[in-house]
Coordinates of C-alpha atoms and ligand atoms in Angstrom, one line a residue:
X1 CA 22.3 -28.9 10.8
X2 CA 20.4 -28.8 7.5
X3 CA 22.3 -30.0 4.5
X4 CA 21.8 -29.5 0.8
X5 CA 24.1 -29.9 -2.3
X6 CA 26.2 -27.1 -3.6
X7 CA 25.2 -26.3 -7.2
X8 CA 27.5 -25.0 -9.9
X9 CA 25.7 -22.7 -12.3
X10 CA 27.1 -22.0 -15.8
X11 CA 26.6 -19.0 -18.0
X12 CA 24.5 -20.0 -21.1
X13 CA 25.7 -18.3 -24.2
X14 CA 24.3 -19.4 -27.6
X15 CA 23.2 -22.6 -26.0
X16 CA 26.6 -23.4 -24.6
X17 CA 27.1 -23.9 -20.9
X18 CA 30.4 -22.3 -19.9
X19 CA 32.1 -20.6 -17.0
X20 CA 32.5 -16.9 -17.4
X21 CA 36.0 -15.4 -17.8
X22 CA 35.3 -13.1 -14.8
X23 CA 35.9 -14.0 -11.2
X24 CA 34.7 -17.1 -9.3
X25 CA 31.9 -16.5 -6.8
X26 CA 30.1 -18.4 -4.1
X27 CA 26.7 -17.9 -2.7
X28 CA 26.4 -18.7 1.0
X29 CA 22.9 -19.6 2.2
X30 CA 21.5 -16.8 4.4
X31 CA 19.8 -19.3 6.7
X32 CA 22.4 -22.0 7.0
X33 CA 25.8 -20.3 6.3
X34 CA 26.6 -23.1 3.9
X35 CA 27.7 -22.8 0.3
X36 CA 24.6 -22.9 -1.8
X37 CA 26.0 -22.1 -5.2
X38 CA 29.2 -21.5 -7.2
X39 CA 29.6 -19.8 -10.5
X40 CA 32.1 -17.8 -12.5
X41 CA 31.0 -14.3 -13.5
X42 CA 30.8 -13.1 -17.0
X43 CA 33.5 -10.7 -18.4
X44 CA 32.7 -7.8 -20.7
X45 CA 33.7 -10.1 -23.6
X46 CA 31.2 -12.7 -22.4
X47 CA 28.4 -10.1 -22.3
X48 CA 29.4 -9.1 -25.9
X49 CA 29.2 -12.8 -26.9
X50 CA 25.8 -13.2 -25.3
X51 CA 24.4 -10.1 -27.0
X52 CA 25.9 -11.3 -30.3
X53 CA 24.2 -14.7 -29.9
X54 CA 20.9 -13.0 -29.2
X55 CA 21.4 -10.7 -32.2
X56 CA 22.2 -13.5 -34.6
X57 CA 19.1 -15.3 -33.5
X58 CA 17.0 -12.2 -33.9
X59 CA 18.4 -11.3 -37.3
X60 CA 18.6 -14.7 -38.9
X61 CA 17.3 -17.3 -36.6
X62 CA 14.0 -19.1 -36.4
X63 CA 12.4 -17.7 -33.1
X64 CA 11.2 -14.3 -34.4
X65 CA 10.1 -15.9 -37.6
X66 CA 8.0 -18.7 -36.1
X67 CA 4.3 -18.6 -35.9
X68 CA 2.7 -17.5 -32.6
X69 CA 1.3 -21.0 -32.3
X70 CA 4.8 -22.6 -32.5
X71 CA 6.2 -20.1 -29.9
X72 CA 3.2 -20.8 -27.6
X73 CA 3.9 -24.5 -27.8
X74 CA 7.4 -24.0 -26.4
X75 CA 6.2 -21.7 -23.6
X76 CA 3.5 -24.1 -22.6
X77 CA 6.0 -27.0 -22.3
X78 CA 8.2 -24.7 -20.2
X79 CA 5.2 -23.9 -17.9
X80 CA 4.6 -27.6 -17.4
X81 CA 8.2 -28.3 -16.7
X82 CA 8.3 -25.6 -14.0
X83 CA 5.2 -27.3 -12.5
X84 CA 7.0 -30.7 -12.5
X85 CA 10.1 -29.1 -10.8
X86 CA 8.3 -27.1 -8.1
X87 CA 10.1 -28.8 -5.2
X88 CA 13.6 -28.6 -6.8
X89 CA 13.2 -25.0 -7.9
X90 CA 11.8 -24.0 -4.5
X91 CA 14.7 -25.6 -2.7
X92 CA 17.2 -23.6 -4.8
X93 CA 15.2 -20.4 -4.2
X94 CA 15.1 -21.0 -0.5
X95 CA 18.7 -21.8 0.1
X96 CA 20.0 -18.9 -2.0
X97 CA 17.6 -16.2 -0.8
X98 CA 16.7 -17.3 2.7
X99 CA 12.9 -17.2 2.1
X100 CA 10.6 -19.8 3.7
X101 CA 10.3 -23.0 1.6
X102 CA 6.5 -22.9 1.6
X103 CA 6.5 -19.4 0.2
X104 CA 9.2 -20.4 -2.4
X105 CA 6.9 -23.2 -3.6
X106 CA 4.0 -20.7 -4.1
X107 CA 6.4 -18.5 -6.0
X108 CA 7.4 -21.3 -8.3
X109 CA 3.7 -22.2 -8.9
X110 CA 2.9 -18.6 -9.6
X111 CA 5.8 -18.4 -12.1
X112 CA 4.4 -21.5 -13.9
X113 CA 1.0 -19.8 -14.1
X114 CA 2.6 -16.8 -15.8
X115 CA 4.3 -19.0 -18.4
X116 CA 0.9 -20.6 -19.2
X117 CA -0.7 -17.2 -19.6
X118 CA 2.1 -15.8 -21.8
X119 CA 1.8 -18.9 -24.0
X120 CA -1.8 -17.8 -24.7
X121 CA -0.7 -14.2 -25.6
X122 CA 1.9 -15.6 -28.1
X123 CA -1.1 -16.3 -30.4
X124 CA -2.7 -12.9 -29.9
X125 CA -0.3 -10.6 -31.8
X126 CA -2.5 -8.4 -33.9
X127 CA -2.8 -4.7 -34.8
X128 CA -5.2 -2.3 -36.4
X129 CA -6.6 -1.8 -39.9
X130 CA -7.8 1.6 -41.1
X131 CA -10.2 1.8 -44.1
X132 CA -11.7 5.2 -43.5
X133 CA -8.7 7.2 -44.7
X134 CA -10.4 8.4 -47.9
X135 CA -10.8 6.7 -51.2
X136 CA -7.8 4.8 -52.4
X137 CA -6.0 4.3 -49.2
X138 CA -5.8 1.5 -46.7
X139 CA -3.4 1.3 -43.7
X140 CA -2.5 -1.2 -41.1
X141 CA -0.6 -1.1 -37.9
X142 CA 1.3 -4.2 -37.1
X143 CA 3.3 -5.2 -34.0
X144 CA 6.8 -6.5 -34.3
X145 CA 9.2 -7.7 -31.7
X146 CA 11.4 -4.9 -30.4
X147 CA 14.6 -6.9 -30.9
X148 CA 17.3 -8.0 -28.4
X149 CA 16.2 -7.4 -24.8
X150 CA 18.4 -7.2 -21.8
X151 CA 16.7 -8.6 -18.7
X152 CA 18.1 -7.6 -15.3
X153 CA 16.4 -9.0 -12.2
X154 CA 16.8 -8.8 -8.3
X155 CA 17.2 -11.3 -5.6
X156 CA 13.9 -11.2 -3.7
X157 CA 11.7 -13.2 -6.1
X158 CA 14.2 -14.4 -8.7
X159 CA 12.0 -16.9 -10.6
X160 CA 8.8 -14.9 -10.3
X161 CA 10.3 -11.7 -11.5
X162 CA 12.2 -13.2 -14.5
X163 CA 8.8 -14.8 -15.3
X164 CA 7.1 -11.5 -15.4
X165 CA 9.4 -10.5 -18.2
X166 CA 11.0 -13.3 -20.2
X167 CA 7.9 -15.3 -21.4
X168 CA 6.3 -12.1 -22.7
X169 CA 9.5 -11.0 -24.5
X170 CA 9.8 -14.4 -26.0
X171 CA 6.1 -14.6 -26.9
X172 CA 6.5 -11.3 -28.7
X173 CA 9.3 -12.8 -30.7
X174 CA 12.3 -11.1 -29.1
X175 CA 15.6 -12.7 -28.2
X176 CA 17.2 -12.1 -24.7
X177 CA 20.2 -11.8 -22.5
X178 CA 19.4 -12.3 -18.8
X179 CA 21.4 -11.2 -15.8
X180 CA 20.0 -12.4 -12.4
X181 CA 21.2 -11.0 -9.1
X182 CA 24.7 -12.4 -8.1
X183 CA 23.0 -13.5 -4.9
X184 CA 20.4 -15.7 -6.5
X185 CA 21.8 -17.3 -9.7
X186 CA 20.1 -20.7 -9.4
X187 CA 16.5 -20.7 -10.5
X188 CA 17.1 -18.4 -13.5
X189 CA 19.8 -20.7 -14.7
X190 CA 17.7 -23.8 -14.3
X191 CA 14.8 -21.9 -16.1
X192 CA 17.0 -21.2 -19.2
X193 CA 18.2 -24.8 -19.2
X194 CA 14.6 -25.9 -19.3
X195 CA 13.9 -23.5 -22.1
X196 CA 16.7 -25.0 -24.2
X197 CA 15.6 -28.6 -23.3
X198 CA 12.1 -27.7 -24.5
X199 CA 13.2 -26.5 -27.9
X200 CA 13.9 -22.8 -27.6
X201 CA 16.6 -22.0 -30.1
X202 CA 19.8 -21.5 -28.1
X203 CA 20.4 -17.9 -29.0
X204 CA 16.9 -16.8 -28.0
X205 CA 17.7 -16.9 -24.2
X206 CA 21.2 -16.3 -23.1
X207 CA 22.3 -15.9 -19.5
X208 CA 25.3 -14.1 -17.9
X209 CA 26.2 -14.2 -14.2
X210 CA 27.8 -11.5 -12.1
X211 CA 27.2 -8.4 -10.1
X212 CA 26.2 -4.8 -10.8
X213 CA 29.1 -4.3 -13.3
X214 CA 27.8 -7.1 -15.5
X215 CA 24.3 -5.5 -15.3
X216 CA 25.7 -2.2 -16.2
X217 CA 27.6 -3.6 -19.3
X218 CA 24.3 -5.2 -20.4
X219 CA 22.3 -2.0 -19.8
X220 CA 24.8 0.2 -21.7
X221 CA 25.3 -2.3 -24.5
X222 CA 24.8 -0.8 -27.9
X223 CA 23.7 -4.2 -29.3
X224 CA 20.4 -4.4 -27.3
X225 CA 17.2 -2.7 -28.3
X226 CA 15.6 -2.7 -24.8
X227 CA 16.3 -3.2 -21.1
X228 CA 13.7 -4.5 -18.8
X229 CA 14.8 -4.1 -15.2
X230 CA 13.4 -4.8 -11.7
X231 CA 15.3 -3.6 -8.7
X232 CA 16.0 -0.6 -6.6
X233 CA 15.1 3.0 -7.7
X234 CA 18.7 4.0 -7.4
X235 CA 19.9 1.4 -9.9
X236 CA 16.8 1.9 -12.1
X237 CA 17.8 5.5 -12.6
X238 CA 21.2 4.4 -13.8
X239 CA 19.6 1.8 -16.2
X240 CA 17.4 4.6 -17.5
X241 CA 20.4 6.9 -18.1
X242 CA 22.2 4.1 -19.9
X243 CA 19.0 3.6 -22.0
X244 CA 19.0 7.3 -22.8
X245 CA 22.7 7.3 -23.9
X246 CA 22.2 4.4 -26.3
X247 CA 18.5 5.3 -27.1
X248 CA 16.9 2.0 -26.3
X249 CA 13.5 1.2 -24.9
X250 CA 13.4 0.7 -21.1
X251 CA 10.9 -0.6 -18.6
X252 CA 11.5 -0.3 -14.9
X253 CA 9.8 -2.0 -11.9
X254 CA 11.3 -0.4 -8.8
X255 CA 10.7 0.0 -5.1
X256 CA 7.7 1.0 -3.1
X257 CA 6.5 2.2 0.3
X258 CA 3.1 0.7 0.2
X259 CA 0.4 1.5 2.8
X260 CA -2.4 -0.6 4.0
X261 CA -5.1 1.9 5.0
X262 CA -7.5 0.7 7.7
X263 CA -10.7 2.7 8.2
X264 CA -12.8 2.4 11.4
X265 CA -15.6 0.6 9.6
X266 CA -13.4 -2.1 8.2
X267 CA -13.6 -5.9 8.9
X268 CA -10.8 -5.6 11.4
X269 CA -10.2 -9.3 11.8
X270 CA -9.6 -9.7 8.0
X271 CA -7.5 -6.5 7.9
X272 CA -5.4 -7.7 10.8
X273 CA -4.3 -10.9 9.0
X274 CA -3.4 -9.1 5.8
X275 CA -1.6 -6.3 7.6
X276 CA 0.7 -8.8 9.3
X277 CA 1.1 -10.9 6.1
X278 CA 1.8 -7.8 4.0
X279 CA 4.4 -6.5 6.4
X280 CA 6.4 -9.7 6.9
X281 CA 5.8 -11.9 3.9
X282 CA 9.2 -12.7 2.3
X283 CA 10.9 -11.0 5.4
X284 CA 9.4 -7.7 4.1
X285 CA 11.9 -8.0 1.2
X286 CA 9.1 -7.4 -1.2
X287 CA 8.5 -4.5 -3.5
X288 CA 4.8 -4.8 -2.6
X289 CA 5.4 -5.1 1.2
X290 CA 2.7 -3.3 3.1
X291 CA 5.4 -1.6 5.1
X292 CA 3.1 1.3 6.3
X293 CA 0.0 0.8 8.3
X294 CA -2.3 3.9 8.1
X295 CA -4.9 3.4 10.7
X296 CA -7.9 5.6 11.5
X297 CA -7.5 7.4 14.8
X298 CA -10.8 5.9 16.2
X299 CA -9.5 2.4 16.1
X300 CA -5.8 3.1 16.1
X301 CA -5.0 2.1 19.6
X302 CA -6.9 -1.2 19.7
X303 CA -6.0 -2.3 16.2
X304 CA -2.3 -1.5 16.6
X305 CA -2.2 -3.5 19.8
X306 CA -3.7 -6.5 18.0
X307 CA -1.1 -6.1 15.2
X308 CA 1.7 -6.1 17.8
X309 CA 0.2 -9.2 19.4
X310 CA -0.2 -11.0 16.1
X311 CA 3.4 -10.0 15.2
X312 CA 4.6 -12.0 18.3
X313 CA 3.0 -15.1 16.8
X314 CA 4.9 -14.9 13.5
X315 CA 7.3 -17.9 13.3
X316 CA 10.8 -16.7 12.4
X317 CA 13.6 -19.2 11.7
X318 CA 15.1 -21.9 9.4
X319 CA 13.8 -21.2 5.9
X320 CA 13.6 -25.0 5.2
X321 CA 11.2 -25.5 8.2
X322 CA 7.6 -25.8 6.9
X323 CA 6.3 -23.8 9.9
X324 CA 8.5 -20.8 9.2
X325 CA 6.8 -17.6 8.0
X326 CA 9.8 -15.2 8.2
X327 CA 13.2 -16.6 7.0
X328 CA 16.7 -15.1 6.8
X329 CA 17.6 -11.7 5.4
X330 CA 19.5 -11.7 2.1
X331 CA 22.9 -10.3 3.3
X332 CA 24.8 -9.0 6.3
X333 CA 24.9 -5.6 4.6
X334 CA 21.1 -5.6 4.2
X335 CA 20.6 -6.6 7.8
X336 CA 22.7 -3.6 8.8
X337 CA 20.5 -1.3 6.7
X338 CA 17.3 -2.7 8.4
X339 CA 18.9 -2.3 11.8
X340 CA 19.9 1.3 11.1
X341 CA 16.4 2.2 9.9
X342 CA 14.9 0.9 13.2
X343 CA 17.4 3.1 15.1
X344 CA 16.6 6.0 12.9
X345 CA 12.8 5.5 13.6
X346 CA 13.5 5.8 17.3
X347 CA 15.4 9.0 16.8
X348 CA 12.5 10.3 14.7
X349 CA 10.2 9.8 17.6
X350 CA 8.7 6.3 16.9
X351 CA 8.4 3.6 19.6
X352 CA 9.5 0.0 19.0
X353 CA 6.3 -1.8 20.1
X354 CA 7.9 -5.2 19.4
X355 CA 11.0 -6.6 17.7
X356 CA 13.7 -4.2 16.7
X357 CA 16.6 -6.6 17.1
X358 CA 18.6 -9.2 15.2
X359 CA 17.5 -12.6 16.3
X360 CA 19.9 -14.4 18.5
X361 CA 20.4 -17.6 16.4
X362 CA 23.4 -19.9 16.3
X363 CA 23.6 -19.7 12.5
X364 CA 22.0 -17.5 9.8
X365 CA 20.9 -13.9 9.9
X366 CA 17.4 -13.1 11.1
X367 CA 15.7 -10.0 12.1
X368 CA 12.7 -9.9 14.5
X369 CA 9.4 -8.8 12.9
X370 CA 9.2 -5.2 14.2
X371 CA 6.4 -2.7 14.7
X372 CA 7.2 1.0 15.0
X373 CA 4.3 2.9 16.5
X374 CA 3.6 6.7 16.8
X375 CA 5.6 7.3 13.6
X376 CA 5.3 11.0 12.5
X377 CA 4.0 11.0 9.0
X378 CA 7.0 13.0 7.8
X379 CA 9.5 10.6 9.3
X380 CA 11.9 8.9 6.9
X381 CA 10.8 5.5 8.3
X382 CA 7.3 6.5 7.1
X383 CA 8.4 7.4 3.6
X384 CA 11.5 5.4 2.7
X385 CA 11.6 1.7 1.6
X386 CA 13.3 -0.3 4.4
X387 CA 12.9 -3.7 2.6
X388 CA 12.9 -5.7 5.9
X389 CA 10.3 -7.0 8.4
X390 CA 9.5 -3.5 9.8
X391 CA 6.0 -2.0 9.9
X392 CA 5.6 1.7 10.5
X393 CA 2.3 2.7 12.0
X394 CA 0.9 6.2 11.2
X395 CA -2.6 7.4 12.2
X396 CA -4.9 9.5 10.1
X397 CA -8.2 11.3 10.8
X398 CA -10.1 11.2 7.5
X399 CA -10.0 10.0 3.9
X400 CA -8.3 13.2 2.6
X401 CA -5.5 12.8 5.1
X402 CA -5.1 9.0 4.3
X403 CA -4.7 10.0 0.6
X404 CA -2.3 12.8 1.4
X405 CA -0.1 10.5 3.5
X406 CA -0.3 7.7 0.8
X407 CA 0.8 10.0 -2.0
X408 CA 3.6 11.8 -0.1
X409 CA 6.5 9.4 -0.6
X410 CA 7.3 9.7 -4.3
X411 CA 6.7 6.0 -4.7
X412 CA 3.5 4.6 -6.2
X413 CA 3.6 0.9 -6.5
X414 CA 0.7 -0.5 -4.6
X415 CA -1.7 0.2 -1.7
X416 CA -4.4 -1.6 0.2
X417 CA -7.6 -0.1 1.6
X418 CA -9.9 -1.7 4.2
X419 CA -13.5 -0.3 4.6
X420 CA -17.0 -1.7 4.4
X421 CA -18.1 1.5 2.7
X422 CA -17.7 1.1 -1.0
X423 CA -17.7 4.8 -1.4
X424 CA -14.8 5.2 1.0
X425 CA -12.8 2.4 -0.5
X426 CA -13.4 3.5 -4.1
X427 CA -12.7 7.1 -3.4
X428 CA -9.4 6.1 -1.9
X429 CA -8.6 3.8 -4.8
X430 CA -9.3 6.5 -7.3
X431 CA -7.3 9.2 -5.5
X432 CA -4.2 7.1 -4.9
X433 CA -1.2 7.4 -7.1
X434 CA -0.3 3.7 -7.2
X435 CA -0.2 1.1 -10.0
X436 CA -2.3 -1.4 -7.9
X437 CA -4.9 -0.8 -5.2
X438 CA -6.2 -3.8 -3.3
X439 CA -9.7 -3.3 -1.8
X440 CA -10.4 -5.4 1.3
X441 CA -7.5 -7.8 0.3
X442 CA -3.8 -7.5 -0.1
X443 CA -1.1 -8.7 -2.5
X444 CA -3.4 -10.8 -4.6
X445 CA -1.6 -11.1 -8.0
X446 CA -2.9 -12.6 -11.2
X447 CA -1.2 -12.9 -14.6
X448 CA -4.3 -11.3 -16.2
X449 CA -3.9 -8.1 -14.1
X450 CA -1.2 -5.7 -15.1
X451 CA 1.4 -4.6 -12.6
X452 CA 3.8 -1.6 -12.3
X453 CA 4.4 1.7 -10.6
X454 CA 3.8 5.4 -10.7
X455 CA 6.6 7.9 -10.0
X456 CA 9.7 6.5 -8.3
X457 CA 8.2 2.9 -8.5
X458 CA 8.8 2.6 -12.2
X459 CA 8.0 3.0 -15.9
X460 CA 5.8 0.6 -17.8
X461 CA 3.5 -2.3 -17.0
X462 CA 4.1 -6.0 -16.8
X463 CA 1.6 -8.9 -17.0
X464 CA -2.0 -8.4 -18.3
X465 CA -3.2 -8.6 -21.9
X466 CA -0.8 -5.8 -23.0
X467 CA 2.3 -7.5 -21.5
X468 CA 3.8 -8.3 -25.0
X469 CA 3.3 -4.8 -26.1
X470 CA 6.1 -3.7 -23.8
X471 CA 8.3 -5.9 -26.0
X472 CA 6.9 -4.7 -29.3
X473 CA 7.3 -1.9 -31.8
X474 CA 4.4 -0.8 -33.8
X475 CA 4.8 -0.3 -37.5
X476 CA 2.3 1.6 -39.7
X477 CA 2.0 0.4 -43.3
X478 CA 0.1 2.8 -45.5
X479 CA -1.0 1.4 -48.9
X480 CA -2.2 3.4 -51.9
X481 CA -4.8 1.1 -53.3
X482 CA -5.7 3.3 -56.3
X483 CA -5.9 6.9 -55.3
X484 CA -4.5 9.2 -58.0
X485 CA -1.2 10.7 -57.1
X486 CA -1.2 14.5 -57.7
X487 CA 2.0 15.9 -59.1
X488 CA 4.0 17.7 -56.4
X489 CA 6.2 19.6 -59.0
X490 CA 4.5 20.9 -62.1
Ligands
LIG1 P1 19.3 -3.7 -7.1 O1 18.8 -2.5 -7.8 O2 20.5 -3.5 -6.3 O3 19.7 -4.8 -8.2 C1 18.8 -5.3 -9.2 C2 19.6 -5.9 -10.3 O4 20.4 -4.9 -10.9 C3 20.6 -7.0 -9.8 O5 20.7 -8.0 -10.8 C4 21.9 -6.2 -9.7 O6 23.0 -7.0 -9.7 C5 21.8 -5.3 -10.9 N1 22.6 -4.1 -10.9 C6 23.2 -3.6 -9.8 N2 23.9 -2.4 -10.2 C7 23.6 -2.3 -11.5 C8 23.9 -1.3 -12.5 N3 24.7 -0.2 -12.2 N4 23.5 -1.4 -13.7 C9 22.7 -2.5 -14.1 N5 22.4 -3.5 -13.2 C10 22.8 -3.4 -11.9 O7 18.1 -4.3 -6.4 P2 18.1 -5.5 -5.4 O8 18.5 -6.7 -6.1 O9 18.7 -5.0 -4.1 O10 16.5 -5.7 -5.2 C11 15.8 -4.9 -4.3 C12 15.1 -3.8 -4.9 O11 14.2 -4.2 -6.0 C13 14.1 -3.1 -4.0 O12 14.2 -1.7 -4.0 C14 12.7 -3.5 -4.4 O13 11.7 -2.6 -4.1 C15 12.9 -3.6 -5.9 N6 12.0 -4.6 -6.4 C16 11.0 -4.1 -7.2 C17 10.0 -4.9 -7.7 C18 8.9 -4.4 -8.6 O14 8.4 -5.1 -9.4 N7 8.6 -3.1 -8.6 C19 10.0 -6.3 -7.5 C20 11.1 -6.8 -6.6 C21 12.0 -5.9 -6.2 P3 23.6 -7.7 -8.3 O15 22.4 -8.0 -7.4 O16 24.3 -8.9 -8.8 O17 24.4 -6.6 -7.7

C-alpha cells in the first residue's frame, strides 16, 4: 500500500502558528484511506483574532504602504518558491484531494505562473487624470486597496484557486484572512508559510481552518471589507447575502454546466481528445468540466461511439500512480451524489453507454468515467452540475439550437465550440452567455486572460490585467487649481 506522512497544519494568525480553539479534525486520503492531515479548527474568537490581525496590518502596517516594486519583489520570490516545491506541494494536493499526481504538478506550476503574473501587476497601479474639466480644475482618479479581504476557497483546485485571488489582493495592497476547504487544508497552509518566509508582514495573510461555519463567520464578519469566494452556487448565494447584510464588496466564482459543442465540420479527432479530457480531468470535479457534449445530429452516432470507446481507455485508479488520469472522488457523500445523478439520468430517459458504477477497488472511492447518451435537453442531468466523471450527450440540429441549449441552464461559466467554419465558431462564441468560450480547444487557461461567470456561475472576474481592480476602490480627487469660487449665498 502507498504510504505518506501525516501532516499537521496550524492556523496562522498574525504570523503565529497555532492550533485553533475549535474541534480537532483529520483528513483521510480519498485514494488510500490513510490519514493525510490533522488540524484543529478555528473558533469564532480565532476568526475575530485573524480579522483583527489583518485590520491592524491594513491600518498601521507596512504592506499597504509599500511601493508596488517592493510588493512585487515578495510575490516574485513566492512564485519561485512554489516552483521549487512543486513535488512536495503536488503530493499534499494529491493525498488530500484524490486527484492524479501528474495533474497536481501541473496545477502547482500553473499557480506559480499566476504569482509571477500578479507580481508584474503590483507595479501597474495607476488611475486617470482629467484636465478638460474647464479652466481652474484638475481631477485624478486613483486606485486604493479595498481593505481586509476574506478569501474562501473550495477543495477541487486548492492551490490554484487561492492563487487566482490572494496574489492579486496582496498586489493591490490588501490584507487577507484565508479559509480553505476543510477537506484540503494543506497546500494553502504551506503557501501562507512560504509567504511569511519570503518577507510578507505576518498580518497581511492570515489563515483559519475549519468547515462551513468558519467560512460563514468570515463572510459575515463586520471587520472585513470584501469577500472573494469560489465554491458552489448554493453557498455563493449565502456569501452574497452575508455581504449584503454587512455591505461589503463580494466576488463569486461558482459552478458551471459547460458544453463542448461539436459541429459536423469539426476536426473530430481533435474534438474527441478534448471532449474526453474536458469531461474527466480532475474526476470531473472541475468548475470548467465539459460535462455536456452537444453534438450535431449528422455526426452524433459515430462521434458518440468514439467518445464511449475513448472513455474505456481512460485509466482510473491510485492518484499517486503516474499513469492515472482519473483519481478518487473527494468524499463518500459526493460519490453518493454522483451515483444518484446517474440513476436520475436513467429515469429521465438517458442510456448509460459506459460506466455508471462505483469502481470495485479494495481501498479508496472511485467512480467509472460515465457517458449518458440520448439525454433529453430538458433533463436535469443535462442542466445541473454533477461535478463527477459523467458526460451527458445531447444532439442538436443547427447553430440556433446549439445556442439555445447552451444558454438554458442558468449557468454561464465556459463553453467549447468545434468547427472548421470561422463564421459558425464565432457566431456561437458571440451568442453564448458564458465567461469563457474556447474555439477548437478546451480548458486552456492563462494568467493574462480573465476568468469568471455569467448568471449562476458568479459575479466578477479573476486574472487578466484588471485582476487587481477587483480588490481596489477608486477615489476621485478634484482639485481647484485657480477657478474663482462663486458665492453660493449672497
Ligand atoms: P462549497 O460551496 O461547498 O464550499 C466552498 C468553500 O466555502 C469551502 O471552503 C467551504 O468550507 C466554504 N463554506 C461552506 N459553507 C459556507 C458558508 N455557509 N459560508 C461561507 N463559506 C462556506 O463548494 P465545494 O468546496 O463543494 O466546491 C465545489 C463547488 O465549487 C462546485 O460547485 C464548483 O463548480 C465550484 N467551483 C467553482 C469554480 C469557479 O471558479 N467558478 C472553481 C472551482 C470550484 P468546507 O469545504 O470546509 O465546508
